[in-house]
Every structure is written in C-alpha cells, then in structure tokens.
Amino acid sequence: MKLINILLISSLFCVMTGCSKMNNHHSQQSQAHDVAWYKQHQKILMQTLTQCSNNPAKYRNHPECINAQQAANDIVAGDPMPLPADMAHPKE
C-alpha cells in the first residue's frame, strides 16, 4: 500500500513540476530502456508513465511506454516467487 501511495504522489509531483517531453528525453537514445532499467530509475519511470498517459493515442505502442508500464506493474505486484526446482523444468 505504501508503494502505491508513493507512486501516486510521485505522479502528482511530476505533473505539477512539469515533465520534459518524451521526444526530447529519448531523442538522445537509440533504443528503449528495458523493464529492469526502469525498476532502478523510478523517477524517470514516473516521468515516462506521465507522458504516456497524457497522450495514449500517440504513445500506446511506444516501446518506452510498454516497458515503463511493465516495470510499474512489477513494482506494485512485487517480484514473482521462483518455482521449485522440480516444477521449473518438468520431465516429459
């Protein structure tokens, strides 16, 4: 519950302070950040989610939006528990 509150407060803060445009932020990079990167850079994660949600028609299928959304989902849901060894590689 605390994490959800932090994410909501961070989103509000980002909107209130004004985020840089996604095109400007990502024009310096040739590839999208992966999910793990977003999990480690939560400030940029929140900025990216804000930009994506402000214009979903434009950014719905943008790799940055997809990866940022997945990172946010993983953070809120928590890391999945690994399967027991006998279930991870079932015998045929």
mmCIF file with all atom_site columns, C-alpha atoms in Angstrom:
data_model
loop_
_atom_site.group_PDB
_atom_site.id
_atom_site.type_symbol
_atom_site.label_atom_id
_atom_site.label_alt_id
_atom_site.label_comp_id
_atom_site.label_asym_id
_atom_site.label_entity_id
_atom_site.label_seq_id
_atom_site.pdbx_PDB_ins_code
_atom_site.Cartn_x
_atom_site.Cartn_y
_atom_site.Cartn_z
_atom_site.occupancy
_atom_site.B_iso_or_equiv
_atom_site.pdbx_formal_charge
_atom_site.auth_seq_id
_atom_site.auth_comp_id
_atom_site.auth_asym_id
_atom_site.auth_atom_id
_atom_site.pdbx_PDB_model_num
ATOM 1  C CA . MET A 1 1  ? 0.000  0.000   0.000   1.00 0.00 ? 1  MET A CA 1
ATOM 2  C CA . LYS A 1 2  ? 2.885  2.342   0.753   1.00 0.00 ? 2  LYS A CA 1
ATOM 3  C CA . LEU A 1 3  ? 4.319  1.772   -2.719  1.00 0.00 ? 3  LEU A CA 1
ATOM 4  C CA . ILE A 1 4  ? 1.030  2.666   -4.372  1.00 0.00 ? 4  ILE A CA 1
ATOM 5  C CA . ASN A 1 5  ? 0.891  5.882   -2.349  1.00 0.00 ? 5  ASN A CA 1
ATOM 6  C CA . ILE A 1 6  ? 4.478  6.698   -3.320  1.00 0.00 ? 6  ILE A CA 1
ATOM 7  C CA . LEU A 1 7  ? 3.708  6.083   -6.991  1.00 0.00 ? 7  LEU A CA 1
ATOM 8  C CA . LEU A 1 8  ? 0.613  8.286   -6.845  1.00 0.00 ? 8  LEU A CA 1
ATOM 9  C CA . ILE A 1 9  ? 2.398  11.096  -5.017  1.00 0.00 ? 9  ILE A CA 1
ATOM 10 C CA . SER A 1 10 ? 5.324  10.875  -7.416  1.00 0.00 ? 10 SER A CA 1
ATOM 11 C CA . SER A 1 11 ? 2.969  11.066  -10.389 1.00 0.00 ? 11 SER A CA 1
ATOM 12 C CA . LEU A 1 12 ? 1.270  14.123  -8.960  1.00 0.00 ? 12 LEU A CA 1
ATOM 13 C CA . PHE A 1 13 ? 4.619  15.760  -8.233  1.00 0.00 ? 13 PHE A CA 1
ATOM 14 C CA . CYS A 1 14 ? 5.820  15.047  -11.760 1.00 0.00 ? 14 CYS A CA 1
ATOM 15 C CA . VAL A 1 15 ? 2.703  16.539  -13.314 1.00 0.00 ? 15 VAL A CA 1
ATOM 16 C CA . MET A 1 16 ? 2.839  19.601  -11.077 1.00 0.00 ? 16 MET A CA 1
ATOM 17 C CA . THR A 1 17 ? 6.505  20.339  -11.767 1.00 0.00 ? 17 THR A CA 1
ATOM 18 C CA . GLY A 1 18 ? 6.204  19.682  -15.476 1.00 0.00 ? 18 GLY A CA 1
ATOM 19 C CA . CYS A 1 19 ? 7.984  16.856  -17.192 1.00 0.00 ? 19 CYS A CA 1
ATOM 20 C CA . SER A 1 20 ? 10.216 17.188  -20.163 1.00 0.00 ? 20 SER A CA 1
ATOM 21 C CA . LYS A 1 21 ? 8.734  15.914  -23.405 1.00 0.00 ? 21 LYS A CA 1
ATOM 22 C CA . MET A 1 22 ? 9.307  12.257  -24.138 1.00 0.00 ? 22 MET A CA 1
ATOM 23 C CA . ASN A 1 23 ? 10.720 13.074  -27.556 1.00 0.00 ? 23 ASN A CA 1
ATOM 24 C CA . ASN A 1 24 ? 13.375 15.323  -26.046 1.00 0.00 ? 24 ASN A CA 1
ATOM 25 C CA . HIS A 1 25 ? 14.260 12.827  -23.336 1.00 0.00 ? 25 HIS A CA 1
ATOM 26 C CA . HIS A 1 26 ? 14.520 9.865   -25.673 1.00 0.00 ? 26 HIS A CA 1
ATOM 27 C CA . SER A 1 27 ? 15.981 11.556  -28.736 1.00 0.00 ? 27 SER A CA 1
ATOM 28 C CA . GLN A 1 28 ? 19.448 11.029  -27.251 1.00 0.00 ? 28 GLN A CA 1
ATOM 29 C CA . GLN A 1 29 ? 18.921 7.273   -27.104 1.00 0.00 ? 29 GLN A CA 1
ATOM 30 C CA . SER A 1 30 ? 18.585 4.865   -29.988 1.00 0.00 ? 30 SER A CA 1
ATOM 31 C CA . GLN A 1 31 ? 16.934 2.040   -28.022 1.00 0.00 ? 31 GLN A CA 1
ATOM 32 C CA . ALA A 1 32 ? 14.211 1.809   -25.437 1.00 0.00 ? 32 ALA A CA 1
ATOM 33 C CA . HIS A 1 33 ? 15.138 1.158   -21.829 1.00 0.00 ? 33 HIS A CA 1
ATOM 34 C CA . ASP A 1 34 ? 14.264 -2.297  -20.601 1.00 0.00 ? 34 ASP A CA 1
ATOM 35 C CA . VAL A 1 35 ? 11.992 -3.138  -17.670 1.00 0.00 ? 35 VAL A CA 1
ATOM 36 C CA . ALA A 1 36 ? 14.888 -3.759  -15.271 1.00 0.00 ? 36 ALA A CA 1
ATOM 37 C CA . TRP A 1 37 ? 16.344 -0.317  -16.052 1.00 0.00 ? 37 TRP A CA 1
ATOM 38 C CA . TYR A 1 38 ? 13.042 1.374   -15.236 1.00 0.00 ? 38 TYR A CA 1
ATOM 39 C CA . LYS A 1 39 ? 12.842 -0.510  -11.941 1.00 0.00 ? 39 LYS A CA 1
ATOM 40 C CA . GLN A 1 40 ? 16.199 1.007   -10.988 1.00 0.00 ? 40 GLN A CA 1
ATOM 41 C CA . HIS A 1 41 ? 15.327 4.543   -12.202 1.00 0.00 ? 41 HIS A CA 1
ATOM 42 C CA . GLN A 1 42 ? 11.930 5.193   -10.679 1.00 0.00 ? 42 GLN A CA 1
ATOM 43 C CA . LYS A 1 43 ? 11.999 8.969   -11.143 1.00 0.00 ? 43 LYS A CA 1
ATOM 44 C CA . ILE A 1 44 ? 12.320 8.554   -14.910 1.00 0.00 ? 44 ILE A CA 1
ATOM 45 C CA . LEU A 1 45 ? 9.784  5.724   -14.740 1.00 0.00 ? 45 LEU A CA 1
ATOM 46 C CA . MET A 1 46 ? 7.218  8.130   -13.291 1.00 0.00 ? 46 MET A CA 1
ATOM 47 C CA . GLN A 1 47 ? 8.026  10.809  -15.877 1.00 0.00 ? 47 GLN A CA 1
ATOM 48 C CA . THR A 1 48 ? 7.656  8.307   -18.693 1.00 0.00 ? 48 THR A CA 1
ATOM 49 C CA . LEU A 1 49 ? 4.355  6.959   -17.347 1.00 0.00 ? 49 LEU A CA 1
ATOM 50 C CA . THR A 1 50 ? 3.034  10.502  -17.074 1.00 0.00 ? 50 THR A CA 1
ATOM 51 C CA . GLN A 1 51 ? 3.953  11.304  -20.670 1.00 0.00 ? 51 GLN A CA 1
ATOM 52 C CA . CYS A 1 52 ? 2.484  8.029   -21.900 1.00 0.00 ? 52 CYS A CA 1
ATOM 53 C CA . SER A 1 53 ? -0.783 8.531   -20.050 1.00 0.00 ? 53 SER A CA 1
ATOM 54 C CA . ASN A 1 54 ? -1.125 12.150  -21.189 1.00 0.00 ? 54 ASN A CA 1
ATOM 55 C CA . ASN A 1 55 ? -1.197 11.111  -24.859 1.00 0.00 ? 55 ASN A CA 1
ATOM 56 C CA . PRO A 1 56 ? -2.131 7.415   -25.146 1.00 0.00 ? 56 PRO A CA 1
ATOM 57 C CA . ALA A 1 57 ? -3.096 7.681   -28.810 1.00 0.00 ? 57 ALA A CA 1
ATOM 58 C CA . LYS A 1 58 ? 0.451  8.714   -29.678 1.00 0.00 ? 58 LYS A CA 1
ATOM 59 C CA . TYR A 1 59 ? 2.432  6.589   -27.220 1.00 0.00 ? 59 TYR A CA 1
ATOM 60 C CA . ARG A 1 60 ? 0.265  3.471   -26.691 1.00 0.00 ? 60 ARG A CA 1
ATOM 61 C CA . ASN A 1 61 ? 2.611  1.201   -28.668 1.00 0.00 ? 61 ASN A CA 1
ATOM 62 C CA . HIS A 1 62 ? 5.825  3.090   -27.909 1.00 0.00 ? 62 HIS A CA 1
ATOM 63 C CA . PRO A 1 63 ? 8.478  0.695   -26.507 1.00 0.00 ? 63 PRO A CA 1
ATOM 64 C CA . GLU A 1 64 ? 9.317  3.109   -23.678 1.00 0.00 ? 64 GLU A CA 1
ATOM 65 C CA . CYS A 1 65 ? 5.668  3.196   -22.562 1.00 0.00 ? 65 CYS A CA 1
ATOM 66 C CA . ILE A 1 66 ? 5.280  -0.562  -22.744 1.00 0.00 ? 66 ILE A CA 1
ATOM 67 C CA . ASN A 1 67 ? 8.461  -1.206  -20.737 1.00 0.00 ? 67 ASN A CA 1
ATOM 68 C CA . ALA A 1 68 ? 7.692  1.535   -18.207 1.00 0.00 ? 68 ALA A CA 1
ATOM 69 C CA . GLN A 1 69 ? 4.186  0.183   -17.651 1.00 0.00 ? 69 GLN A CA 1
ATOM 70 C CA . GLN A 1 70 ? 5.503  -3.347  -17.171 1.00 0.00 ? 70 GLN A CA 1
ATOM 71 C CA . ALA A 1 71 ? 8.103  -2.084  -14.678 1.00 0.00 ? 71 ALA A CA 1
ATOM 72 C CA . ALA A 1 72 ? 5.399  -0.243  -12.728 1.00 0.00 ? 72 ALA A CA 1
ATOM 73 C CA . ASN A 1 73 ? 3.209  -3.365  -12.734 1.00 0.00 ? 73 ASN A CA 1
ATOM 74 C CA . ASP A 1 74 ? 6.117  -5.474  -11.464 1.00 0.00 ? 74 ASP A CA 1
ATOM 75 C CA . ILE A 1 75 ? 6.907  -2.966  -8.717  1.00 0.00 ? 75 ILE A CA 1
ATOM 76 C CA . VAL A 1 76 ? 3.322  -2.833  -7.492  1.00 0.00 ? 76 VAL A CA 1
ATOM 77 C CA . ALA A 1 77 ? 2.813  -6.606  -7.713  1.00 0.00 ? 77 ALA A CA 1
ATOM 78 C CA . GLY A 1 78 ? 6.213  -7.462  -6.269  1.00 0.00 ? 78 GLY A CA 1
ATOM 79 C CA . ASP A 1 79 ? 8.762  -9.810  -7.731  1.00 0.00 ? 79 ASP A CA 1
ATOM 80 C CA . PRO A 1 80 ? 7.336  -13.210 -8.609  1.00 0.00 ? 80 PRO A CA 1
ATOM 81 C CA . MET A 1 81 ? 8.409  -16.125 -6.456  1.00 0.00 ? 81 MET A CA 1
ATOM 82 C CA . PRO A 1 82 ? 10.648 -18.618 -8.247  1.00 0.00 ? 82 PRO A CA 1
ATOM 83 C CA . LEU A 1 83 ? 9.202  -22.026 -8.990  1.00 0.00 ? 83 LEU A CA 1
ATOM 84 C CA . PRO A 1 84 ? 10.536 -25.033 -7.077  1.00 0.00 ? 84 PRO A CA 1
ATOM 85 C CA . ALA A 1 85 ? 13.270 -26.839 -8.990  1.00 0.00 ? 85 ALA A CA 1
ATOM 86 C CA . ASP A 1 86 ? 11.057 -29.831 -9.823  1.00 0.00 ? 86 ASP A CA 1
ATOM 87 C CA . MET A 1 87 ? 8.395  -27.545 -11.321 1.00 0.00 ? 87 MET A CA 1
ATOM 88 C CA . ALA A 1 88 ? 10.758 -25.229 -13.172 1.00 0.00 ? 88 ALA A CA 1
ATOM 89 C CA . HIS A 1 89 ? 11.961 -27.985 -15.514 1.00 0.00 ? 89 HIS A CA 1
ATOM 90 C CA . PRO A 1 90 ? 9.284  -30.703 -15.645 1.00 0.00 ? 90 PRO A CA 1
ATOM 91 C CA . LYS A 1 91 ? 10.231 -34.063 -17.044 1.00 0.00 ? 91 LYS A CA 1
ATOM 92 C CA . GLU A 1 92 ? 8.462  -35.115 -20.182 1.00 0.00 ? 92 GLU A CA 1
#
